[in-house]
């Protein structure tokens, strides 16, 4: 029951602040330690988790609980001697399934007793292979989530989703307001079959290929823990008393028009 002492779900009123931030020292499986910042916005019903990696990439995960959607944004530093721009930004948009992250409300109430402690997750949820087969028109994707246009503004030609997710959202939306044509207008199919893997690419940096990018969230609050106790009358009750923590990776695969845009896939 040690973990119960580490994270406290405080219950004081947070009405005056609609956002709350937690900074956690996280250790990866490879032993690297970095600071992860998790910000909850209750009025928005969203959570943003972000961290820098030692290779200079910066990863941001936004969960839009209202739209049941999550966005992974990756900023990769370019290799200027190879004629790349200084950085590359990609956005990967996926469905978010409830119960895979604590609510924005619970997140905003989370405090740690010893903020300096380096933490490792209790559960490893492995790697999910995710095929991104549509490109998303960022400016028009506000219909999926109002967060996409500003979070992915620098990824106007490199924002991806899966057709299956888009169809599902569209179906849900159609029940709401019948505006499904706007959703399909905002996406374009990408070639998936018969495309060489960028990893097998050889020297030609101008040919199209299937790129991979792996994003690992080394530590996140994936659920609540419940404790049993007794109330004043002696009746058995269960109450929220801490969090469960997890690690999860996603291996995104997606089409790039030039292998130059996928130099890490060697
Ligand atoms: C939280 O969400 C509200 C509503 O969308 C927004 O106006 C506000 O700027 C957000 N706060 C922060 C700190 O992002
Ligand atoms: C990601 O998937 C591709 C193909 O499915 C595979 O070749 C690659 O090794 C995977 N990368 C990681 C880091 O798992």
mmCIF file of C-alpha atoms and ligand atoms in Angstrom:
data_model
loop_
_atom_site.group_PDB
_atom_site.id
_atom_site.type_symbol
_atom_site.label_atom_id
_atom_site.label_comp_id
_atom_site.label_asym_id
_atom_site.label_seq_id
_atom_site.Cartn_x
_atom_site.Cartn_y
_atom_site.Cartn_z
ATOM 1 C CA UNK A 1 0.000 0.000 0.000
ATOM 2 C CA UNK A 2 3.071 2.221 -0.237
ATOM 3 C CA UNK A 3 1.954 3.806 -3.483
ATOM 4 C CA UNK A 4 -1.081 5.223 -1.743
ATOM 5 C CA UNK A 5 1.147 7.583 0.147
ATOM 6 C CA UNK A 6 2.808 8.953 -2.957
ATOM 7 C CA UNK A 7 -0.150 10.499 -4.724
ATOM 8 C CA UNK A 8 -2.984 12.159 -2.938
ATOM 9 C CA UNK A 9 -6.284 13.090 -4.439
ATOM 10 C CA UNK A 10 -6.990 16.271 -2.576
ATOM 11 C CA UNK A 11 -10.554 17.358 -2.281
ATOM 12 C CA UNK A 12 -10.262 21.050 -1.515
ATOM 13 C CA UNK A 13 -12.173 23.359 -3.756
ATOM 14 C CA UNK A 14 -10.462 24.090 -7.049
ATOM 15 C CA UNK A 15 -13.220 26.347 -8.314
ATOM 16 C CA UNK A 16 -10.978 29.357 -8.525
ATOM 17 C CA UNK A 17 -8.517 27.584 -10.853
ATOM 18 C CA UNK A 18 -9.750 25.637 -13.811
ATOM 19 C CA UNK A 19 -6.256 24.376 -14.607
ATOM 20 C CA UNK A 20 -3.794 22.457 -12.452
ATOM 21 C CA UNK A 21 -0.310 21.234 -13.212
ATOM 22 C CA UNK A 22 1.776 18.325 -11.965
ATOM 23 C CA UNK A 23 5.493 17.909 -12.717
ATOM 24 C CA UNK A 24 6.801 14.362 -12.307
ATOM 25 C CA UNK A 25 10.346 13.002 -12.590
ATOM 26 C CA UNK A 26 10.039 9.938 -14.766
ATOM 27 C CA UNK A 27 12.496 7.157 -15.483
ATOM 28 C CA UNK A 28 12.277 5.295 -18.797
ATOM 29 C CA UNK A 29 13.017 1.587 -19.247
ATOM 30 C CA UNK A 30 16.358 2.650 -20.690
ATOM 31 C CA UNK A 31 17.214 4.502 -17.483
ATOM 32 C CA UNK A 32 16.804 8.010 -18.847
ATOM 33 C CA UNK A 33 15.249 10.484 -16.390
ATOM 34 C CA UNK A 34 13.210 13.491 -17.508
ATOM 35 C CA UNK A 35 10.487 15.791 -16.297
ATOM 36 C CA UNK A 36 6.985 15.183 -17.477
ATOM 37 C CA UNK A 37 4.420 17.958 -17.095
ATOM 38 C CA UNK A 38 0.731 17.101 -16.908
ATOM 39 C CA UNK A 39 -1.797 19.905 -17.053
ATOM 40 C CA UNK A 40 -5.511 19.403 -16.529
ATOM 41 C CA UNK A 41 -8.072 21.908 -17.733
ATOM 42 C CA UNK A 42 -11.440 21.148 -16.176
ATOM 43 C CA UNK A 43 -13.437 23.824 -17.978
ATOM 44 C CA UNK A 44 -12.200 22.321 -21.237
ATOM 45 C CA UNK A 45 -12.296 18.703 -20.009
ATOM 46 C CA UNK A 46 -8.819 18.112 -21.382
ATOM 47 C CA UNK A 47 -5.406 16.958 -20.164
ATOM 48 C CA UNK A 48 -2.022 17.775 -21.717
ATOM 49 C CA UNK A 49 1.011 15.596 -20.975
ATOM 50 C CA UNK A 50 4.367 16.788 -22.318
ATOM 51 C CA UNK A 51 8.068 16.042 -22.037
ATOM 52 C CA UNK A 52 11.394 16.632 -23.782
ATOM 53 C CA UNK A 53 13.557 13.675 -24.808
ATOM 54 C CA UNK A 54 17.335 13.592 -24.629
ATOM 55 C CA UNK A 55 17.643 13.541 -28.445
ATOM 56 C CA UNK A 56 15.955 16.953 -28.594
ATOM 57 C CA UNK A 57 12.491 15.761 -29.610
ATOM 58 C CA UNK A 58 9.538 17.170 -27.723
ATOM 59 C CA UNK A 59 6.390 15.104 -27.254
ATOM 60 C CA UNK A 60 2.936 16.457 -26.356
ATOM 61 C CA UNK A 61 -0.138 14.298 -25.780
ATOM 62 C CA UNK A 62 -3.478 16.048 -25.524
ATOM 63 C CA UNK A 63 -6.583 14.181 -24.425
ATOM 64 C CA UNK A 64 -9.890 15.770 -25.384
ATOM 65 C CA UNK A 65 -12.294 13.865 -23.123
ATOM 66 C CA UNK A 66 -15.341 15.593 -24.621
ATOM 67 C CA UNK A 67 -14.606 14.434 -28.168
ATOM 68 C CA UNK A 68 -13.034 11.143 -26.984
ATOM 69 C CA UNK A 69 -9.980 11.922 -29.041
ATOM 70 C CA UNK A 70 -6.265 12.257 -28.359
ATOM 71 C CA UNK A 71 -3.515 14.058 -30.256
ATOM 72 C CA UNK A 72 0.164 13.155 -30.154
ATOM 73 C CA UNK A 73 2.397 15.955 -31.358
ATOM 74 C CA UNK A 74 6.091 15.308 -31.967
ATOM 75 C CA UNK A 75 8.675 17.967 -32.721
ATOM 76 C CA UNK A 76 11.826 16.426 -34.178
ATOM 77 C CA UNK A 77 14.985 18.437 -34.682
ATOM 78 C CA UNK A 78 16.161 18.276 -38.290
ATOM 79 C CA UNK A 79 19.660 17.561 -39.501
ATOM 80 C CA UNK A 80 20.604 20.775 -41.194
ATOM 81 C CA UNK A 81 23.624 19.362 -42.998
ATOM 82 C CA UNK A 82 21.180 17.073 -44.828
ATOM 83 C CA UNK A 83 19.250 20.066 -46.100
ATOM 84 C CA UNK A 84 16.322 19.597 -43.713
ATOM 85 C CA UNK A 85 14.469 22.397 -42.085
ATOM 86 C CA UNK A 86 15.408 23.052 -38.491
ATOM 87 C CA UNK A 87 12.575 21.012 -37.127
ATOM 88 C CA UNK A 88 9.793 18.725 -38.244
ATOM 89 C CA UNK A 89 6.394 18.586 -36.587
ATOM 90 C CA UNK A 90 4.002 15.638 -36.816
ATOM 91 C CA UNK A 91 0.555 15.186 -35.312
ATOM 92 C CA UNK A 92 -1.082 11.793 -34.831
ATOM 93 C CA UNK A 93 -4.784 11.792 -34.011
ATOM 94 C CA UNK A 94 -6.443 8.788 -32.412
ATOM 95 C CA UNK A 95 -9.597 7.813 -30.598
ATOM 96 C CA UNK A 96 -9.409 7.975 -26.877
ATOM 97 C CA UNK A 97 -11.073 5.206 -24.933
ATOM 98 C CA UNK A 98 -12.455 6.155 -21.562
ATOM 99 C CA UNK A 99 -10.739 4.575 -18.590
ATOM 100 C CA UNK A 100 -7.289 4.751 -20.188
ATOM 101 C CA UNK A 101 -6.379 7.904 -18.296
ATOM 102 C CA UNK A 102 -7.880 9.371 -15.134
ATOM 103 C CA UNK A 103 -10.459 12.110 -15.676
ATOM 104 C CA UNK A 104 -9.422 15.752 -16.020
ATOM 105 C CA UNK A 105 -11.187 16.362 -12.717
ATOM 106 C CA UNK A 106 -9.213 13.657 -10.864
ATOM 107 C CA UNK A 107 -6.030 14.849 -12.610
ATOM 108 C CA UNK A 108 -6.555 18.395 -11.369
ATOM 109 C CA UNK A 109 -6.772 17.103 -7.795
ATOM 110 C CA UNK A 110 -3.607 15.041 -7.929
ATOM 111 C CA UNK A 111 -0.722 16.101 -5.711
ATOM 112 C CA UNK A 112 2.533 14.311 -4.919
ATOM 113 C CA UNK A 113 4.039 14.142 -1.492
ATOM 114 C CA UNK A 114 7.659 14.123 -2.624
ATOM 115 C CA UNK A 115 7.957 16.026 -5.904
ATOM 116 C CA UNK A 116 11.671 15.192 -6.244
ATOM 117 C CA UNK A 117 11.162 11.428 -6.363
ATOM 118 C CA UNK A 118 11.967 9.645 -9.637
ATOM 119 C CA UNK A 119 9.046 7.453 -10.644
ATOM 120 C CA UNK A 120 8.543 4.305 -12.670
ATOM 121 C CA UNK A 121 5.125 2.983 -13.682
ATOM 122 C CA UNK A 122 3.487 -0.026 -12.049
ATOM 123 C CA UNK A 123 2.128 -1.506 -15.265
ATOM 124 C CA UNK A 124 3.567 -1.852 -18.768
ATOM 125 C CA UNK A 125 0.846 -1.728 -21.411
ATOM 126 C CA UNK A 126 3.223 -2.565 -24.249
ATOM 127 C CA UNK A 127 3.345 -1.192 -27.791
ATOM 128 C CA UNK A 128 0.322 -0.619 -29.984
ATOM 129 C CA UNK A 129 0.909 -0.721 -33.740
ATOM 130 C CA UNK A 130 -1.121 2.098 -35.295
ATOM 131 C CA UNK A 131 -1.580 2.477 -39.035
ATOM 132 C CA UNK A 132 -2.310 6.067 -40.002
ATOM 133 C CA UNK A 133 -3.860 5.912 -43.455
ATOM 134 C CA UNK A 134 -5.371 9.370 -43.882
ATOM 135 C CA UNK A 135 -3.858 12.827 -43.771
ATOM 136 C CA UNK A 136 -5.869 15.419 -41.922
ATOM 137 C CA UNK A 137 -6.565 18.942 -43.117
ATOM 138 C CA UNK A 138 -5.594 20.762 -39.937
ATOM 139 C CA UNK A 139 -7.570 23.937 -40.544
ATOM 140 C CA UNK A 140 -10.766 21.968 -41.218
ATOM 141 C CA UNK A 141 -10.278 19.468 -38.394
ATOM 142 C CA UNK A 142 -11.757 21.703 -35.719
ATOM 143 C CA UNK A 143 -14.927 19.724 -36.279
ATOM 144 C CA UNK A 144 -13.180 16.661 -34.797
ATOM 145 C CA UNK A 145 -11.676 18.610 -31.901
ATOM 146 C CA UNK A 146 -11.171 22.358 -31.452
ATOM 147 C CA UNK A 147 -7.659 21.544 -30.195
ATOM 148 C CA UNK A 148 -6.392 20.250 -33.551
ATOM 149 C CA UNK A 149 -6.140 23.554 -35.491
ATOM 150 C CA UNK A 150 -3.922 25.314 -32.990
ATOM 151 C CA UNK A 151 -1.990 22.356 -31.601
ATOM 152 C CA UNK A 152 -1.115 21.081 -35.091
ATOM 153 C CA UNK A 153 -0.802 24.418 -36.891
ATOM 154 C CA UNK A 154 2.857 23.690 -37.699
ATOM 155 C CA UNK A 155 1.995 20.226 -39.011
ATOM 156 C CA UNK A 156 -0.315 21.288 -41.844
ATOM 157 C CA UNK A 157 1.080 18.638 -44.208
ATOM 158 C CA UNK A 158 1.974 16.081 -41.548
ATOM 159 C CA UNK A 159 -1.122 15.436 -39.451
ATOM 160 C CA UNK A 160 -2.429 11.883 -39.622
ATOM 161 C CA UNK A 161 -5.305 9.721 -38.443
ATOM 162 C CA UNK A 162 -6.798 6.346 -39.285
ATOM 163 C CA UNK A 163 -9.747 6.028 -41.606
ATOM 164 C CA UNK A 164 -11.472 3.678 -39.151
ATOM 165 C CA UNK A 165 -11.363 6.264 -36.353
ATOM 166 C CA UNK A 166 -12.578 9.031 -38.657
ATOM 167 C CA UNK A 167 -15.540 6.926 -39.839
ATOM 168 C CA UNK A 168 -16.471 6.182 -36.257
ATOM 169 C CA UNK A 169 -16.340 9.809 -35.221
ATOM 170 C CA UNK A 170 -18.307 10.795 -38.293
ATOM 171 C CA UNK A 171 -21.014 8.301 -37.387
ATOM 172 C CA UNK A 172 -21.215 9.654 -33.866
ATOM 173 C CA UNK A 173 -21.280 13.220 -35.179
ATOM 174 C CA UNK A 174 -23.998 12.444 -37.682
ATOM 175 C CA UNK A 175 -26.195 11.433 -34.778
ATOM 176 C CA UNK A 176 -25.445 14.789 -33.209
ATOM 177 C CA UNK A 177 -25.727 17.246 -36.072
ATOM 178 C CA UNK A 178 -25.691 15.466 -39.408
ATOM 179 C CA UNK A 179 -22.518 17.173 -40.535
ATOM 180 C CA UNK A 180 -20.570 14.184 -41.702
ATOM 181 C CA UNK A 181 -19.523 15.614 -45.047
ATOM 182 C CA UNK A 182 -17.405 18.199 -43.262
ATOM 183 C CA UNK A 183 -15.558 15.408 -41.480
ATOM 184 C CA UNK A 184 -14.740 13.513 -44.667
ATOM 185 C CA UNK A 185 -13.765 16.801 -46.383
ATOM 186 C CA UNK A 186 -11.092 17.229 -43.745
ATOM 187 C CA UNK A 187 -9.320 13.938 -44.519
ATOM 188 C CA UNK A 188 -7.519 12.466 -47.525
ATOM 189 C CA UNK A 189 -6.548 8.863 -48.093
ATOM 190 C CA UNK A 190 -2.867 8.062 -48.256
ATOM 191 C CA UNK A 191 -1.307 5.198 -50.207
ATOM 192 C CA UNK A 192 -0.765 2.151 -47.995
ATOM 193 C CA UNK A 193 -0.257 -0.802 -50.327
ATOM 194 C CA UNK A 194 2.874 -1.401 -52.330
ATOM 195 C CA UNK A 195 4.795 1.362 -50.604
ATOM 196 C CA UNK A 196 8.378 0.510 -49.669
ATOM 197 C CA UNK A 197 9.378 0.896 -46.050
ATOM 198 C CA UNK A 198 11.535 3.960 -45.459
ATOM 199 C CA UNK A 199 13.800 1.699 -43.407
ATOM 200 C CA UNK A 200 14.633 -0.259 -46.592
ATOM 201 C CA UNK A 201 15.131 2.890 -48.594
ATOM 202 C CA UNK A 202 18.731 3.034 -49.713
ATOM 203 C CA UNK A 203 20.119 6.372 -50.776
ATOM 204 C CA UNK A 204 17.260 7.946 -52.679
ATOM 205 C CA UNK A 205 15.895 10.570 -50.320
ATOM 206 C CA UNK A 206 13.253 11.818 -52.754
ATOM 207 C CA UNK A 207 11.160 8.660 -53.135
ATOM 208 C CA UNK A 208 7.926 8.022 -51.173
ATOM 209 C CA UNK A 209 7.886 5.412 -48.422
ATOM 210 C CA UNK A 210 6.155 4.104 -45.279
ATOM 211 C CA UNK A 211 7.620 5.780 -42.226
ATOM 212 C CA UNK A 212 7.475 4.720 -38.574
ATOM 213 C CA UNK A 213 7.639 6.796 -35.483
ATOM 214 C CA UNK A 214 7.401 5.403 -31.987
ATOM 215 C CA UNK A 215 6.011 7.515 -29.163
ATOM 216 C CA UNK A 216 6.312 6.165 -25.623
ATOM 217 C CA UNK A 217 4.531 7.683 -22.667
ATOM 218 C CA UNK A 218 6.819 6.406 -19.931
ATOM 219 C CA UNK A 219 4.524 7.232 -17.029
ATOM 220 C CA UNK A 220 0.893 8.290 -16.802
ATOM 221 C CA UNK A 221 -2.007 7.939 -14.374
ATOM 222 C CA UNK A 222 -4.082 5.213 -16.040
ATOM 223 C CA UNK A 223 -6.659 4.645 -13.333
ATOM 224 C CA UNK A 224 -7.783 5.286 -9.808
ATOM 225 C CA UNK A 225 -7.173 3.073 -6.824
ATOM 226 C CA UNK A 226 -9.929 2.420 -4.383
ATOM 227 C CA UNK A 227 -9.524 1.668 -0.712
ATOM 228 C CA UNK A 228 -11.988 0.079 1.642
ATOM 229 C CA UNK A 229 -12.937 1.654 4.906
ATOM 230 C CA UNK A 230 -15.879 2.209 7.182
ATOM 231 C CA UNK A 231 -18.012 5.285 7.440
ATOM 232 C CA UNK A 232 -19.166 6.853 10.717
ATOM 233 C CA UNK A 233 -21.949 4.352 11.137
ATOM 234 C CA UNK A 234 -19.539 1.459 10.632
ATOM 235 C CA UNK A 235 -20.799 0.575 7.147
ATOM 236 C CA UNK A 236 -18.169 -0.691 4.674
ATOM 237 C CA UNK A 237 -17.404 1.883 1.972
ATOM 238 C CA UNK A 238 -14.885 2.167 -0.837
ATOM 239 C CA UNK A 239 -13.277 5.474 -1.703
ATOM 240 C CA UNK A 240 -10.713 6.901 -4.186
ATOM 241 C CA UNK A 241 -7.364 6.875 -2.475
ATOM 242 C CA UNK A 242 -4.651 7.098 -5.144
ATOM 243 C CA UNK A 243 -3.710 6.285 -8.716
ATOM 244 C CA UNK A 244 -2.530 3.376 -10.799
ATOM 245 C CA UNK A 245 0.351 4.250 -13.137
ATOM 246 C CA UNK A 246 1.156 2.822 -16.567
ATOM 247 C CA UNK A 247 3.537 3.023 -19.497
ATOM 248 C CA UNK A 248 2.457 2.694 -23.109
ATOM 249 C CA UNK A 249 4.061 3.044 -26.537
ATOM 250 C CA UNK A 250 2.544 3.552 -29.965
ATOM 251 C CA UNK A 251 4.353 2.684 -33.158
ATOM 252 C CA UNK A 252 2.772 4.923 -35.785
ATOM 253 C CA UNK A 253 3.185 4.021 -39.434
ATOM 254 C CA UNK A 254 2.328 6.522 -42.137
ATOM 255 C CA UNK A 255 3.099 7.510 -45.715
ATOM 256 C CA UNK A 256 5.663 10.185 -46.501
ATOM 257 C CA UNK A 257 6.119 11.595 -50.030
ATOM 258 C CA UNK A 258 9.911 11.721 -49.597
ATOM 259 C CA UNK A 259 12.178 9.533 -47.516
ATOM 260 C CA UNK A 260 13.915 12.742 -46.484
ATOM 261 C CA UNK A 261 11.017 13.276 -44.052
ATOM 262 C CA UNK A 262 11.789 10.026 -42.239
ATOM 263 C CA UNK A 263 15.524 9.995 -41.639
ATOM 264 C CA UNK A 264 15.252 8.273 -38.232
ATOM 265 C CA UNK A 265 13.805 5.145 -39.827
ATOM 266 C CA UNK A 266 17.126 3.550 -40.767
HETATM 267 C C1 LIG B 1 -8.802 26.004 -20.321
HETATM 268 O O1 LIG B 1 -9.925 25.863 -21.190
HETATM 269 C C2 LIG B 1 -10.646 27.072 -21.374
HETATM 270 C C3 LIG B 1 -11.899 26.720 -22.155
HETATM 271 O O2 LIG B 1 -11.620 26.208 -23.428
HETATM 272 C C4 LIG B 1 -9.749 28.065 -22.077
HETATM 273 O O3 LIG B 1 -10.449 29.272 -22.273
HETATM 274 C C5 LIG B 1 -8.513 28.314 -21.212
HETATM 275 O O4 LIG B 1 -7.616 29.166 -21.888
HETATM 276 C C6 LIG B 1 -7.821 27.004 -20.883
HETATM 277 N N1 LIG B 1 -6.749 27.276 -19.938
HETATM 278 C C7 LIG B 1 -5.476 27.028 -20.212
HETATM 279 C C8 LIG B 1 -4.499 27.402 -19.166
HETATM 280 O O5 LIG B 1 -5.128 26.518 -21.248
HETATM 281 C C1 LIG B 2 7.267 -0.357 -35.845
HETATM 282 O O1 LIG B 2 6.622 -1.147 -36.813
HETATM 283 C C2 LIG B 2 7.422 -1.494 -37.929
HETATM 284 C C3 LIG B 2 6.606 -2.253 -38.952
HETATM 285 O O2 LIG B 2 5.401 -2.657 -38.498
HETATM 286 C C4 LIG B 2 8.619 -2.297 -37.483
HETATM 287 O O3 LIG B 2 9.431 -2.595 -38.597
HETATM 288 C C5 LIG B 2 9.398 -1.480 -36.473
HETATM 289 O O4 LIG B 2 10.477 -2.246 -35.985
HETATM 290 C C6 LIG B 2 8.514 -1.061 -35.329
HETATM 291 N N1 LIG B 2 9.276 -0.159 -34.484
HETATM 292 C C7 LIG B 2 9.331 -0.319 -33.182
HETATM 293 C C8 LIG B 2 10.212 0.647 -32.471
HETATM 294 O O5 LIG B 2 8.706 -1.185 -32.602
#
